[in-house]
Tab-separated table of C-alpha atoms and ligand atoms in Angstrom:
chain	number	residue	atom	x	y	z
A	1	MET	CA	100.996	177.657	106.560
A	2	ARG	CA	100.459	178.001	102.856
A	3	ALA	CA	102.752	176.907	100.027
A	4	LEU	CA	103.710	178.387	96.684
A	5	ILE	CA	105.543	176.465	93.989
A	6	LEU	CA	107.505	178.342	91.335
A	7	ALA	CA	107.150	176.709	87.956
A	8	ALA	CA	107.060	179.497	85.389
A	9	GLY	CA	110.695	179.591	84.332
A	10	LEU	CA	111.853	179.166	80.747
A	11	GLY	CA	114.272	176.378	81.644
A	12	THR	CA	116.835	177.624	79.136
A	13	ARG	CA	119.619	175.351	80.414
A	14	PHE	CA	117.290	172.360	80.146
A	15	LYS	CA	116.909	172.750	76.354
A	16	GLY	CA	113.454	171.210	76.205
A	17	GLN	CA	110.211	171.683	74.256
A	18	LYS	CA	107.891	171.362	77.232
A	19	PRO	CA	107.990	173.182	80.568
A	20	LYS	CA	110.913	171.847	82.615
A	21	VAL	CA	108.782	170.898	85.635
A	22	LEU	CA	106.823	168.415	83.483
A	23	TYR	CA	109.817	166.290	82.517
A	24	PRO	CA	109.460	162.875	84.113
A	25	ILE	CA	111.285	161.362	87.028
A	26	LEU	CA	110.338	157.670	87.341
A	27	GLY	CA	107.332	158.286	85.105
A	28	LYS	CA	105.947	161.277	87.069
A	29	PRO	CA	106.407	164.980	86.262
A	30	MET	CA	109.227	166.490	88.314
A	31	VAL	CA	106.834	168.874	90.071
A	32	TRP	CA	104.604	165.959	91.178
A	33	TYR	CA	107.237	165.151	93.820
A	34	VAL	CA	107.053	168.683	95.224
A	35	LEU	CA	103.256	168.437	95.378
A	36	ARG	CA	103.410	165.052	97.083
A	37	VAL	CA	105.687	166.380	99.796
A	38	LEU	CA	103.339	169.336	100.362
A	39	LYS	CA	100.380	166.988	100.712
A	40	GLU	CA	102.250	165.223	103.493
A	41	VAL	CA	102.913	168.451	105.392
A	42	GLU	CA	99.245	169.446	105.050
A	43	THR	CA	99.239	173.063	103.933
A	44	GLU	CA	96.303	175.441	104.343
A	45	GLY	CA	96.363	175.933	100.592
A	46	THR	CA	98.835	175.357	97.784
A	47	ALA	CA	99.370	177.450	94.674
A	48	MET	CA	101.665	177.310	91.700
A	49	VAL	CA	103.090	180.090	89.560
A	50	VAL	CA	102.974	179.114	85.907
A	51	GLY	CA	104.080	180.946	82.787
A	52	HIS	CA	105.963	179.180	80.030
A	53	GLY	CA	103.657	176.302	78.933
A	54	ALA	CA	101.057	177.266	81.564
A	55	GLU	CA	98.156	175.380	79.946
A	56	GLU	CA	100.158	172.190	79.649
A	57	VAL	CA	101.164	172.359	83.306
A	58	LYS	CA	97.559	172.986	84.418
A	59	ASN	CA	96.234	170.136	82.268
A	60	ILE	CA	98.671	167.667	83.709
A	61	ILE	CA	98.613	168.741	87.358
A	62	GLY	CA	94.853	169.392	87.435
A	63	ASN	CA	92.767	171.672	89.622
A	64	GLN	CA	93.752	170.323	93.017
A	65	ILE	CA	95.722	173.587	93.545
A	66	LEU	CA	95.447	177.283	92.639
A	67	TYR	CA	97.358	178.772	89.720
A	68	PHE	CA	98.849	182.223	89.214
A	69	TYR	CA	100.242	183.449	85.947
A	70	GLN	CA	103.616	185.166	85.590
A	71	SER	CA	103.426	187.248	82.439
A	72	ASN	CA	107.124	188.074	82.114
A	73	PRO	CA	108.949	184.798	81.420
A	74	LYS	CA	112.264	186.457	82.240
A	75	GLY	CA	111.003	188.170	85.383
A	76	GLY	CA	112.935	185.999	87.821
A	77	THR	CA	111.934	184.129	90.967
A	78	GLY	CA	111.084	187.333	92.858
A	79	ASP	CA	108.746	188.416	90.069
A	80	ALA	CA	107.194	184.938	90.136
A	81	VAL	CA	106.366	185.234	93.852
A	82	LEU	CA	104.948	188.714	93.211
A	83	SER	CA	102.742	187.324	90.428
A	84	ALA	CA	100.990	185.312	93.123
A	85	VAL	CA	100.804	188.161	95.640
A	86	ASP	CA	97.002	187.791	95.906
A	87	PHE	CA	97.608	184.345	97.347
A	88	TRP	CA	99.624	185.542	100.334
A	89	ARG	CA	99.255	189.345	100.664
A	90	ASP	CA	96.618	189.225	103.417
A	91	TYR	CA	97.851	186.043	105.061
A	92	ASP	CA	99.210	186.602	108.551
A	93	GLY	CA	101.179	183.374	108.652
A	94	TYR	CA	104.006	181.417	107.098
A	95	LEU	CA	104.400	180.750	103.410
A	96	PHE	CA	106.599	177.995	102.030
A	97	VAL	CA	108.095	178.981	98.691
A	98	LEU	CA	109.517	176.020	96.790
A	99	ASN	CA	111.262	175.910	93.452
A	100	GLY	CA	109.407	173.532	91.155
A	101	ASP	CA	112.772	172.181	90.044
A	102	SER	CA	113.723	170.936	93.549
A	103	PRO	CA	112.024	167.529	93.566
A	104	LEU	CA	114.255	165.939	96.191
A	105	VAL	CA	113.239	167.858	99.264
A	106	SER	CA	111.525	165.589	101.802
A	107	SER	CA	108.406	166.131	103.865
A	108	GLN	CA	110.410	165.441	107.042
A	109	THR	CA	112.631	168.415	106.239
A	110	LEU	CA	109.675	170.717	105.600
A	111	LYS	CA	108.038	169.545	108.821
A	112	SER	CA	111.290	170.184	110.718
A	113	MET	CA	111.517	173.676	109.249
A	114	LEU	CA	107.983	174.400	110.446
A	115	ARG	CA	108.689	172.994	113.883
A	116	PHE	CA	111.815	175.113	114.106
A	117	SER	CA	109.881	178.298	113.289
A	118	LYS	CA	107.329	177.423	115.977
A	119	LEU	CA	110.070	176.780	118.552
A	120	VAL	CA	111.632	180.172	117.826
A	121	GLU	CA	108.238	181.796	118.337
A	122	GLU	CA	107.652	179.902	121.541
A	123	TYR	CA	111.036	180.439	123.176
A	124	GLU	CA	112.106	183.772	121.753
A	125	GLY	CA	108.680	185.349	121.486
A	126	SER	CA	109.251	186.655	117.965
A	127	LYS	CA	108.522	185.444	114.485
A	128	LEU	CA	111.194	184.342	112.038
A	129	SER	CA	110.991	186.468	108.902
A	130	GLY	CA	112.659	183.854	106.787
A	131	LEU	CA	114.069	180.363	107.082
A	132	ILE	CA	116.228	179.157	104.200
A	133	LEU	CA	116.928	175.496	103.557
A	134	THR	CA	120.656	175.194	102.903
A	135	CYS	CA	123.450	172.689	102.709
A	136	GLU	CA	127.233	172.744	102.531
A	137	LEU	CA	128.209	171.157	99.244
A	138	PRO	CA	131.717	170.071	98.242
A	139	ASP	CA	131.014	171.626	94.828
A	140	PRO	CA	128.572	174.538	95.172
A	141	THR	CA	128.801	175.591	91.495
A	142	GLY	CA	125.527	176.861	90.059
A	143	TYR	CA	123.796	177.547	93.369
A	144	GLY	CA	123.138	180.780	95.232
A	145	ARG	CA	125.655	181.168	98.103
A	146	VAL	CA	124.553	182.191	101.578
A	147	LEU	CA	126.396	185.223	102.960
A	148	LYS	CA	126.616	185.579	106.753
A	149	ASP	CA	128.053	188.217	109.048
A	150	GLN	CA	130.467	187.582	111.908
A	151	ARG	CA	127.589	186.767	114.224
A	152	GLY	CA	126.312	184.189	111.775
A	153	ARG	CA	123.267	186.183	110.704
A	154	VAL	CA	122.141	185.884	107.078
A	155	VAL	CA	123.253	188.990	105.183
A	156	GLY	CA	121.974	187.856	101.820
A	157	ILE	CA	122.275	185.331	99.021
A	158	VAL	CA	124.477	185.921	96.036
A	159	GLU	CA	123.690	184.158	92.783
A	160	GLU	CA	126.412	182.257	90.932
A	161	LYS	CA	126.209	184.683	88.001
A	162	ASP	CA	126.666	187.709	90.235
A	163	ALA	CA	129.208	186.220	92.647
A	164	GLY	CA	132.779	187.463	92.916
A	165	PRO	CA	135.694	185.026	93.198
A	166	GLU	CA	135.674	185.087	96.995
A	167	GLU	CA	131.911	184.592	97.250
A	168	LYS	CA	132.228	181.630	94.920
A	169	THR	CA	134.321	179.826	97.540
A	170	ILE	CA	131.371	179.797	99.976
A	171	ARG	CA	130.038	176.270	100.182
A	172	GLU	CA	126.731	176.841	101.969
A	173	VAL	CA	124.133	176.926	99.199
A	174	ASN	CA	120.492	177.913	98.907
A	175	ALA	CA	118.243	174.930	98.150
A	176	GLY	CA	115.416	177.073	96.728
A	177	VAL	CA	113.112	176.137	99.620
A	178	TYR	CA	112.083	178.894	102.024
A	179	LEU	CA	109.669	179.640	104.801
A	180	PHE	CA	108.575	183.300	104.917
A	181	TYR	CA	106.492	185.257	107.350
A	182	CYS	CA	104.115	186.868	104.828
A	183	PRO	CA	103.891	190.457	106.228
A	184	HIS	CA	107.710	190.713	106.199
A	185	LEU	CA	107.954	189.228	102.712
A	186	LEU	CA	105.378	191.739	101.477
A	187	GLU	CA	107.317	194.616	102.977
A	188	THR	CA	110.590	193.674	101.297
A	189	LEU	CA	109.802	191.934	98.010
A	190	PHE	CA	108.300	195.034	96.372
A	191	MET	CA	111.570	196.861	97.085
A	192	VAL	CA	113.848	194.426	95.271
A	193	ASN	CA	115.580	195.896	92.224
A	194	PRO	CA	116.295	193.788	89.143
A	195	SER	CA	119.804	192.338	88.834
A	196	GLN	CA	122.193	194.609	86.933
A	197	ILE	CA	123.537	191.563	85.138
A	198	THR	CA	120.466	189.540	84.197
A	199	GLY	CA	117.621	192.006	84.640
A	200	GLU	CA	115.744	189.437	86.748
A	201	VAL	CA	114.117	190.160	90.083
A	202	TYR	CA	115.655	187.583	92.394
A	203	LEU	CA	113.587	186.309	95.289
A	204	THR	CA	116.856	185.792	97.110
A	205	GLU	CA	117.406	189.568	97.220
A	206	VAL	CA	114.760	189.950	99.947
A	207	PHE	CA	117.234	188.582	102.470
A	208	ARG	CA	119.559	191.555	101.995
A	209	LEU	CA	116.642	193.893	102.673
A	210	MET	CA	115.500	191.852	105.635
A	211	TYR	CA	119.015	192.062	107.087
A	212	GLU	CA	119.008	195.835	106.677
A	213	LYS	CA	115.696	196.006	108.516
A	214	GLY	CA	117.056	193.827	111.299
A	215	TYR	CA	114.597	191.025	110.601
A	216	ASP	CA	115.420	187.536	111.792
A	217	VAL	CA	116.420	185.266	108.929
A	218	ARG	CA	118.097	181.932	109.587
A	219	THR	CA	119.302	178.930	107.686
A	220	PHE	CA	118.085	175.397	108.217
A	221	VAL	CA	120.707	172.866	107.185
A	222	ALA	CA	119.426	169.819	105.336
A	223	GLU	CA	120.598	166.572	106.933
A	224	ASP	CA	120.812	164.841	103.593
A	225	PRO	CA	122.749	166.835	100.957
A	226	THR	CA	120.841	165.188	98.105
A	227	GLU	CA	117.729	167.143	99.181
A	228	VAL	CA	119.027	170.433	97.861
A	229	LEU	CA	119.620	169.303	94.292
A	230	GLY	CA	117.995	171.670	91.791
A	231	VAL	CA	117.265	170.345	88.318
A	232	ASN	CA	118.581	172.803	85.749
A	233	THR	CA	120.050	170.490	83.110
A	234	ARG	CA	119.204	167.049	81.719
A	235	TRP	CA	122.098	165.645	83.701
A	236	ASP	CA	120.630	167.066	86.914
A	237	LEU	CA	117.416	165.281	85.919
A	238	ALA	CA	119.260	161.979	85.571
A	239	VAL	CA	120.981	162.473	88.933
A	240	ALA	CA	117.695	163.420	90.652
A	241	GLU	CA	115.978	160.382	89.157
A	242	ASN	CA	118.699	158.127	90.477
A	243	VAL	CA	118.418	159.547	93.968
A	244	ILE	CA	114.613	159.194	94.032
A	245	ARG	CA	114.836	155.688	92.573
A	246	LEU	CA	117.295	154.472	95.189
A	247	ARG	CA	115.331	156.110	98.036
A	248	LEU	CA	112.243	154.214	96.941
A	249	LEU	CA	114.088	150.919	96.556
A	250	GLN	CA	115.544	151.360	100.015
A	251	GLU	CA	112.054	151.912	101.432
A	252	TRP	CA	110.782	148.684	99.859
A	253	ALA	CA	113.828	146.754	101.034
A	254	LEU	CA	113.432	147.996	104.609
A	255	LYS	CA	109.783	146.949	104.542
A	256	GLY	CA	110.921	143.369	103.954
A	257	ASN	CA	111.283	142.909	100.204
A	258	THR	CA	114.408	141.660	98.451
A	259	ILE	CA	115.885	143.816	95.726
A	260	HIS	CA	118.843	142.255	93.959
A	261	GLN	CA	121.349	144.630	92.364
A	262	PRO	CA	119.322	147.792	93.089
A	263	GLU	CA	121.447	149.959	90.810
A	264	SER	CA	119.685	148.295	87.862
A	265	VAL	CA	116.111	148.165	89.195
A	266	TRP	CA	113.389	150.700	88.302
A	267	ILE	CA	110.268	150.881	90.444
A	268	GLU	CA	107.856	153.798	89.951
A	269	PRO	CA	106.173	155.559	92.881
A	270	ASP	CA	102.643	154.178	92.335
A	271	VAL	CA	103.814	150.558	92.502
A	272	VAL	CA	102.655	148.671	95.594
A	273	PHE	CA	104.284	145.577	97.143
A	274	GLU	CA	102.180	143.471	99.465
A	275	GLY	CA	105.157	141.808	101.144
A	276	GLU	CA	108.137	139.476	100.656
A	277	VAL	CA	108.477	140.355	96.992
A	278	GLU	CA	111.738	139.399	95.332
A	279	VAL	CA	113.019	141.483	92.450
A	280	TYR	CA	115.978	140.485	90.283
A	281	PRO	CA	118.297	142.811	88.317
A	282	ASP	CA	117.123	144.943	85.371
A	283	VAL	CA	113.462	144.817	86.363
A	284	MET	CA	111.102	147.708	85.541
A	285	LEU	CA	107.837	148.018	87.458
A	286	ARG	CA	105.754	150.846	86.078
A	287	GLY	CA	102.532	152.767	86.604
A	288	LYS	CA	99.797	151.485	88.885
A	289	THR	CA	101.178	148.026	89.467
A	290	LYS	CA	100.377	145.814	92.435
A	291	ILE	CA	102.661	142.943	93.355
A	292	GLY	CA	101.339	140.310	95.738
A	293	ARG	CA	103.031	138.560	98.623
A	294	GLY	CA	105.903	136.267	97.714
A	295	VAL	CA	105.940	137.146	94.023
A	296	ILE	CA	109.247	136.744	92.221
A	297	ILE	CA	110.050	139.008	89.282
A	298	GLY	CA	112.933	137.517	87.320
A	299	LYS	CA	115.731	139.397	85.604
A	300	GLY	CA	114.708	141.870	82.941
A	301	GLY	CA	110.967	141.675	83.671
A	302	VAL	CA	108.820	144.667	82.714
A	303	VAL	CA	105.447	145.022	84.434
A	304	GLU	CA	103.220	148.009	83.689
A	305	ASN	CA	99.810	148.920	85.144
A	306	SER	CA	99.221	145.324	86.139
A	307	THR	CA	98.366	143.179	89.131
A	308	ILE	CA	100.431	140.143	89.982
A	309	GLU	CA	98.795	138.100	92.703
A	310	GLU	CA	100.357	136.223	95.579
A	311	GLY	CA	102.902	133.537	94.792
A	312	ALA	CA	103.038	134.155	91.040
A	313	ILE	CA	106.378	134.001	89.270
A	314	VAL	CA	107.442	136.201	86.400
A	315	GLU	CA	110.357	134.392	84.818
A	316	PRO	CA	113.182	136.437	83.195
A	317	TYR	CA	112.620	138.858	80.328
A	318	SER	CA	108.843	138.833	80.331
A	319	VAL	CA	106.716	141.897	79.549
A	320	ILE	CA	103.320	142.297	81.216
A	321	ARG	CA	101.166	145.327	80.421
A	322	ASN	CA	97.675	146.269	81.641
A	323	SER	CA	97.050	142.698	82.704
A	324	HIS	CA	96.249	140.532	85.692
A	325	ILE	CA	98.260	137.499	86.734
A	326	LYS	CA	96.434	135.425	89.325
A	327	GLN	CA	97.723	133.447	92.293
A	328	GLY	CA	100.555	131.038	91.659
A	329	ALA	CA	100.633	131.530	87.887
A	330	VAL	CA	103.958	131.366	86.064
A	331	VAL	CA	104.725	133.694	83.174
A	332	GLY	CA	107.811	133.441	80.987
A	333	PRO	CA	110.693	133.358	80.436
A	334	PHE	CA	110.288	135.608	77.382
A	335	ALA	CA	106.499	135.912	77.516
A	336	HIS	CA	104.372	138.919	76.477
A	337	VAL	CA	101.067	139.440	78.245
A	338	ARG	CA	99.103	142.567	77.304
A	339	ASP	CA	95.923	144.591	76.862
A	340	GLY	CA	93.724	143.341	79.656
A	341	ALA	CA	94.841	139.724	79.617
A	342	VAL	CA	94.002	137.625	82.659
A	343	ILE	CA	96.137	134.599	83.474
A	344	GLY	CA	94.260	132.303	85.856
A	345	GLU	CA	95.379	130.684	89.053
A	346	GLY	CA	98.223	128.229	88.620
A	347	SER	CA	98.368	128.640	84.846
A	348	HIS	CA	101.631	128.603	82.920
A	349	VAL	CA	102.388	130.885	80.006
A	350	GLY	CA	105.848	129.975	78.842
A	351	ASN	CA	108.575	131.103	76.483
A	352	PHE	CA	107.679	133.033	73.365
A	353	VAL	CA	103.994	133.015	74.189
A	354	GLU	CA	102.002	136.202	73.593
A	355	VAL	CA	98.639	136.637	75.277
A	356	LYS	CA	96.507	139.607	74.235
A	357	LYS	CA	93.090	140.646	75.576
A	358	SER	CA	92.341	137.074	76.581
A	359	ASN	CA	90.876	135.505	79.657
A	360	ILE	CA	92.729	132.395	80.658
A	361	GLY	CA	91.252	130.129	83.325
A	362	LYS	CA	92.875	128.027	86.043
A	363	ASP	CA	95.721	125.557	85.433
A	364	VAL	CA	95.921	126.290	81.727
A	365	LYS	CA	99.174	125.406	80.017
A	366	ALA	CA	100.590	127.294	77.053
A	367	LYS	CA	104.230	126.661	77.567
A	368	HIS	CA	105.900	127.431	74.276
A	369	LEU	CA	105.634	129.569	71.132
A	370	ALA	CA	101.972	130.517	70.898
A	371	TYR	CA	99.742	133.505	70.156
A	372	ILE	CA	96.507	133.735	72.125
A	373	GLY	CA	94.523	136.817	71.112
A	374	ASP	CA	90.895	137.793	71.880
A	375	ALA	CA	90.207	134.385	73.377
A	376	GLU	CA	88.448	132.880	76.388
A	377	LEU	CA	90.145	129.750	77.641
A	378	ALA	CA	88.351	127.784	80.369
A	379	ASP	CA	90.170	125.849	83.107
A	380	ARG	CA	92.783	123.183	82.315
A	381	VAL	CA	93.055	123.888	78.581
A	382	ASN	CA	96.318	122.739	77.037
A	383	VAL	CA	97.775	124.853	74.242
A	384	GLY	CA	100.582	123.142	72.329
A	385	ALA	CA	103.723	124.690	70.901
A	386	GLY	CA	103.188	126.885	67.864
A	387	VAL	CA	99.411	127.285	68.283
A	388	VAL	CA	98.039	130.500	66.835
A	389	PHE	CA	94.612	132.011	67.434
A	390	ALA	CA	94.048	133.807	64.125
A	391	ASN	CA	91.876	136.683	65.360
A	392	PHE	CA	92.275	139.177	62.492
A	393	ASP	CA	91.162	138.873	58.882
A	394	GLY	CA	92.888	142.042	57.749
A	395	LYS	CA	89.892	144.214	58.599
A	396	ARG	CA	88.250	143.066	61.804
A	397	LYS	CA	89.080	141.230	65.000
A	398	TYR	CA	87.114	138.125	66.076
A	399	LYS	CA	86.816	136.155	69.279
A	400	SER	CA	87.502	132.533	70.176
A	401	SER	CA	86.404	130.445	73.089
A	402	VAL	CA	87.806	127.167	74.312
A	403	GLY	CA	85.942	124.915	76.769
A	404	GLU	CA	87.282	123.288	79.900
A	405	GLY	CA	90.011	120.677	79.531
A	406	ALA	CA	90.314	121.055	75.744
A	407	PHE	CA	93.572	119.984	74.106
A	408	ILE	CA	94.980	121.984	71.201
A	409	GLY	CA	97.807	120.090	69.498
A	410	SER	CA	101.011	121.779	68.405
A	411	ASN	CA	101.105	124.026	65.397
A	412	SER	CA	97.324	124.310	65.057
A	413	LEU	CA	95.660	127.396	63.636
A	414	ILE	CA	92.407	128.351	65.361
A	415	VAL	CA	90.573	130.688	63.000
A	416	ALA	CA	88.180	133.066	64.831
A	417	PRO	CA	85.273	133.512	65.318
A	418	ILE	CA	85.211	130.037	66.725
A	419	LYS	CA	84.192	127.861	69.633
A	420	LEU	CA	86.034	124.740	70.728
A	421	GLY	CA	83.959	122.631	73.124
A	422	ALA	CA	84.924	121.280	76.535
A	423	TYR	CA	87.277	118.291	76.287
A	424	SER	CA	87.548	118.735	72.532
A	425	TYR	CA	90.779	117.552	70.954
A	426	ILE	CA	92.509	119.360	68.118
A	427	ALA	CA	95.086	117.212	66.432
A	428	GLY	CA	98.497	118.817	65.893
A	429	GLY	CA	98.991	120.770	62.674
A	430	SER	CA	95.248	121.322	62.041
A	431	VAL	CA	93.616	124.427	60.651
A	432	ILE	CA	90.278	124.793	62.452
A	433	THR	CA	87.685	126.990	60.789
A	434	LYS	CA	84.488	125.552	62.276
A	435	ASP	CA	83.215	125.131	65.828
A	436	VAL	CA	84.059	121.817	67.494
A	437	GLU	CA	81.481	120.250	69.794
A	438	ASP	CA	82.164	119.141	73.385
A	439	GLY	CA	84.391	116.074	73.385
A	440	GLY	CA	84.895	116.177	69.585
A	441	LEU	CA	88.118	115.447	67.730
A	442	ALA	CA	89.138	117.758	64.903
A	443	ILE	CA	91.876	117.022	62.442
A	444	THR	CA	92.832	118.569	59.111
A	445	ARG	CA	95.971	117.105	57.647
A	446	PRO	CA	97.190	116.282	54.168
A	447	LYS	CA	97.738	112.541	53.799
A	448	LEU	CA	101.239	111.418	54.788
A	449	LYS	CA	103.171	109.637	52.037
A	450	ILE	CA	106.354	107.626	52.749
A	451	ILE	CA	108.290	106.428	49.704
A	452	LYS	CA	110.782	103.690	50.331
A	453	GLY	CA	114.468	104.544	49.565
A	454	LYS	CA	113.615	107.901	47.954
A	455	GLY	CA	115.283	109.943	50.707
A	456	LYS	CA	118.641	108.300	50.417
A	457	GLU	CA	118.467	108.495	46.627
A	458	LYS	CA	117.881	112.294	46.790
A	459	LEU	CA	120.695	112.817	49.259
A	460	LEU	CA	123.269	110.788	47.402
A	461	ASP	CA	122.386	111.658	43.779
A	462	GLY	CA	121.661	115.357	44.291
B	501	UD1	C1	117.532	179.332	92.200
B	501	UD1	C2	117.991	180.330	93.273
B	501	UD1	C3	119.363	179.894	93.785
B	501	UD1	C4	119.271	178.473	94.345
B	501	UD1	C5	118.707	177.514	93.301
B	501	UD1	C6	118.414	176.178	93.928
B	501	UD1	C7	117.049	182.501	92.647
B	501	UD1	C8	117.325	183.837	92.084
B	501	UD1	N1	118.073	181.655	92.701
B	501	UD1	O1	118.460	179.398	91.132
B	501	UD1	O2	119.802	180.769	94.803
B	501	UD1	O3	120.550	178.039	94.770
B	501	UD1	O4	117.472	178.021	92.753
B	501	UD1	O5	118.034	175.240	92.980
B	501	UD1	O6	115.946	182.259	93.090
B	501	UD1	N2	110.967	180.457	87.964
B	501	UD1	C9	109.787	181.130	87.753
B	501	UD1	N3	109.824	182.355	87.135
B	501	UD1	C10	110.997	182.921	86.747
B	501	UD1	C11	112.195	182.227	86.979
B	501	UD1	C12	112.148	181.004	87.594
B	501	UD1	O7	108.719	180.645	88.095
B	501	UD1	O8	110.948	184.027	86.196
B	501	UD1	C13	110.906	179.117	88.595
B	501	UD1	C14	111.504	178.040	87.708
B	501	UD1	O9	110.493	177.422	86.930
B	501	UD1	C15	112.124	177.062	88.700
B	501	UD1	C16	112.429	177.942	89.911
B	501	UD1	O10	111.689	179.125	89.761
B	501	UD1	O11	111.265	176.029	89.070
B	501	UD1	C17	113.914	178.265	90.043
B	501	UD1	O12	114.363	178.916	88.870
B	501	UD1	P1	115.768	178.646	88.221
B	501	UD1	O13	115.903	179.511	87.033
B	501	UD1	O14	115.985	177.205	88.033
B	501	UD1	O15	116.729	179.200	89.368
B	501	UD1	P2	118.205	178.731	89.688
B	501	UD1	O16	119.131	179.393	88.754
B	501	UD1	O17	118.257	177.270	89.782
B	502	MG	MG1	116.954	175.801	89.223
């Protein structure tokens, strides 16, 4: 079996700048989901018909598949399949044709369709010419309707735009997913005339011709009606995204993870859970993110392209990007960890702390209001409230390093490039511009003056 994806349409109803199939669903182009499903069914080759925005599609999808170009952007789905005729003309087997805007079809369904075609061959001794994935929808508006004769054989498919009032009442719709026996498709597709109304060559017209020739075309009803959803408008995109999102959350839940209030949780398809993860409402887990066993992600947490190791806790409303949180560390609430930051085992990065491109060792504490940028902090360093690593002089960035067990008092400014030794002690409120040796104490403070009675005098006389 081979597979052909149609992705050359103009997407007029979508009203977008880029090709419709590239618009994202959970951070991945819509057509990525179709490709993923095809990988699971293991085709003997996959191709895609591109047209509008062809280069952009190729750049994003890459050369894992073959491409065919449809030169007439208004040619229609039949013209699109013909544009790739070299892909299937000499193939004496089955071809899946899938609309690139049908991202919800599952690999189980495609596998069942294939199995069904094989069973027909085995028990009836003849090949199916076509198998159409369909579904009965309560509201079939917008979809092609499947016409059947009294014996239940497929007579044809009528498009919404061409359908008469009676045909519009038919609720069995075409999902835009078909299995064709190539020699029979070849025989009929070249004979399809363009629609009188739209001028497009509809792929769906082959079924009328196949019926006339007495070829065997059947429908395969999708078990789950969400599988047939085609994305034509931005609202369809939102609906499709919701369906995919909930399917994925359900998978994680059934594998033994807790998802609180799933309607508000966003987990992208490349995210991996290692087990017993607990996710609170309004969480977003994005990109290539790995979440270790027993991790808790508190409400409103955003984690992107990051690794969170076993037993770590991300307290509410923290943002972690391109970073690594090691075993048992605690981040947040309201923390920002970014750009390759590493938070060591058992360390705490608390509220209103930002850590950028810094390597933080084990059992470090920076619990409140600090900026740690371009710094190396060894194990057991204590960073007080309001500490700032001043890493930028307006032109260039500089690095800091802090030795094991050092103590940086509240509201200190550590001006990089700088090195604070192991067990050094920075007194609160100091501005440190020179290296401090191991075990040294550094203090820069204006002298404190206390004038007797002056406070009361100011308050009462002022
Ligand atoms: C199509 C079906 C309709 C079905 C519905 C399911 C036809 C004529 N109609 O309608 O029966 O119910 O899908 O979602 O096939 N494309 C091209 N070249 C073209 C036109 C379209 O490659 O010239 C591609 C599009 O990029 C898209 C797919 O084919 O991925 C379907 O095209 P679209 O215009 O969305 O067809 P529908 O009106 O949704
Ligand atoms: Mg469509």
